[in-house]
C-alpha positions in Angstrom: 19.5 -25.5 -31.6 19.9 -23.7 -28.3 16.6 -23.4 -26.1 16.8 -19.7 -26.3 16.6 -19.8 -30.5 13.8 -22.8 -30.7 11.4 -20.4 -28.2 12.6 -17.2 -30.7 11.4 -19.3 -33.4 8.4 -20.4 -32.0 7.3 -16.3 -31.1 8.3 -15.1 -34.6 5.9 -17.7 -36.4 3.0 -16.6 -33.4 3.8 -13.3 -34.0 4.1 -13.3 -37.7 0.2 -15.6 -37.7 -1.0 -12.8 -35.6 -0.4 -10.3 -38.0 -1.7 -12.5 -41.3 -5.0 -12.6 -39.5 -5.0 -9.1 -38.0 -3.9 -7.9 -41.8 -6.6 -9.6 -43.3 -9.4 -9.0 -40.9 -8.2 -5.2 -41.4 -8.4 -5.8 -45.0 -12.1 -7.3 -44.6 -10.7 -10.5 -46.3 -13.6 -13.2 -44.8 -11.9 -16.2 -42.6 -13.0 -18.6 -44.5 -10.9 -17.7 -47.5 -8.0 -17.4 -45.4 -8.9 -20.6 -43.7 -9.2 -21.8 -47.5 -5.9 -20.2 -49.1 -3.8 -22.3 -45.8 -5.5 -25.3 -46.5 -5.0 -25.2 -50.5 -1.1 -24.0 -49.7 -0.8 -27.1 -47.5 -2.2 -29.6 -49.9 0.0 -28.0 -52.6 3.1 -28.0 -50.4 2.5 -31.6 -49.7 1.9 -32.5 -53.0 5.1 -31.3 -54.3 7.2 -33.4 -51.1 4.9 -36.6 -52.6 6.2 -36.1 -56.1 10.3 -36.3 -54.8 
């Protein structure tokens, strides 16, 4: 993968975290259930690579 894509990347997943957070403060959602819902999708994501 060329430099130039890998730093695209990299600004597109900042970018698109910025706007997760700024969307839910905006929608008055509290941090800690957004802080909750990432941590439940990561357990659940990592779950499902376990049972392969």
């Amino acid at each position: 993968m060329p430099l130039t894509h890998f730093l695209g990347l990299i600004a597109m997943v900042m970018l698109a975290a910025g706007v997760t957070i700024a969307l839910a403060l905006w929608a008055e959602v509290p941090l800690v259930a957004l802080g909750f819902a990432a941590a439940a999708g990561s357990l659940i994501i990592g779950w499902n690579r376990l049972a392969r």
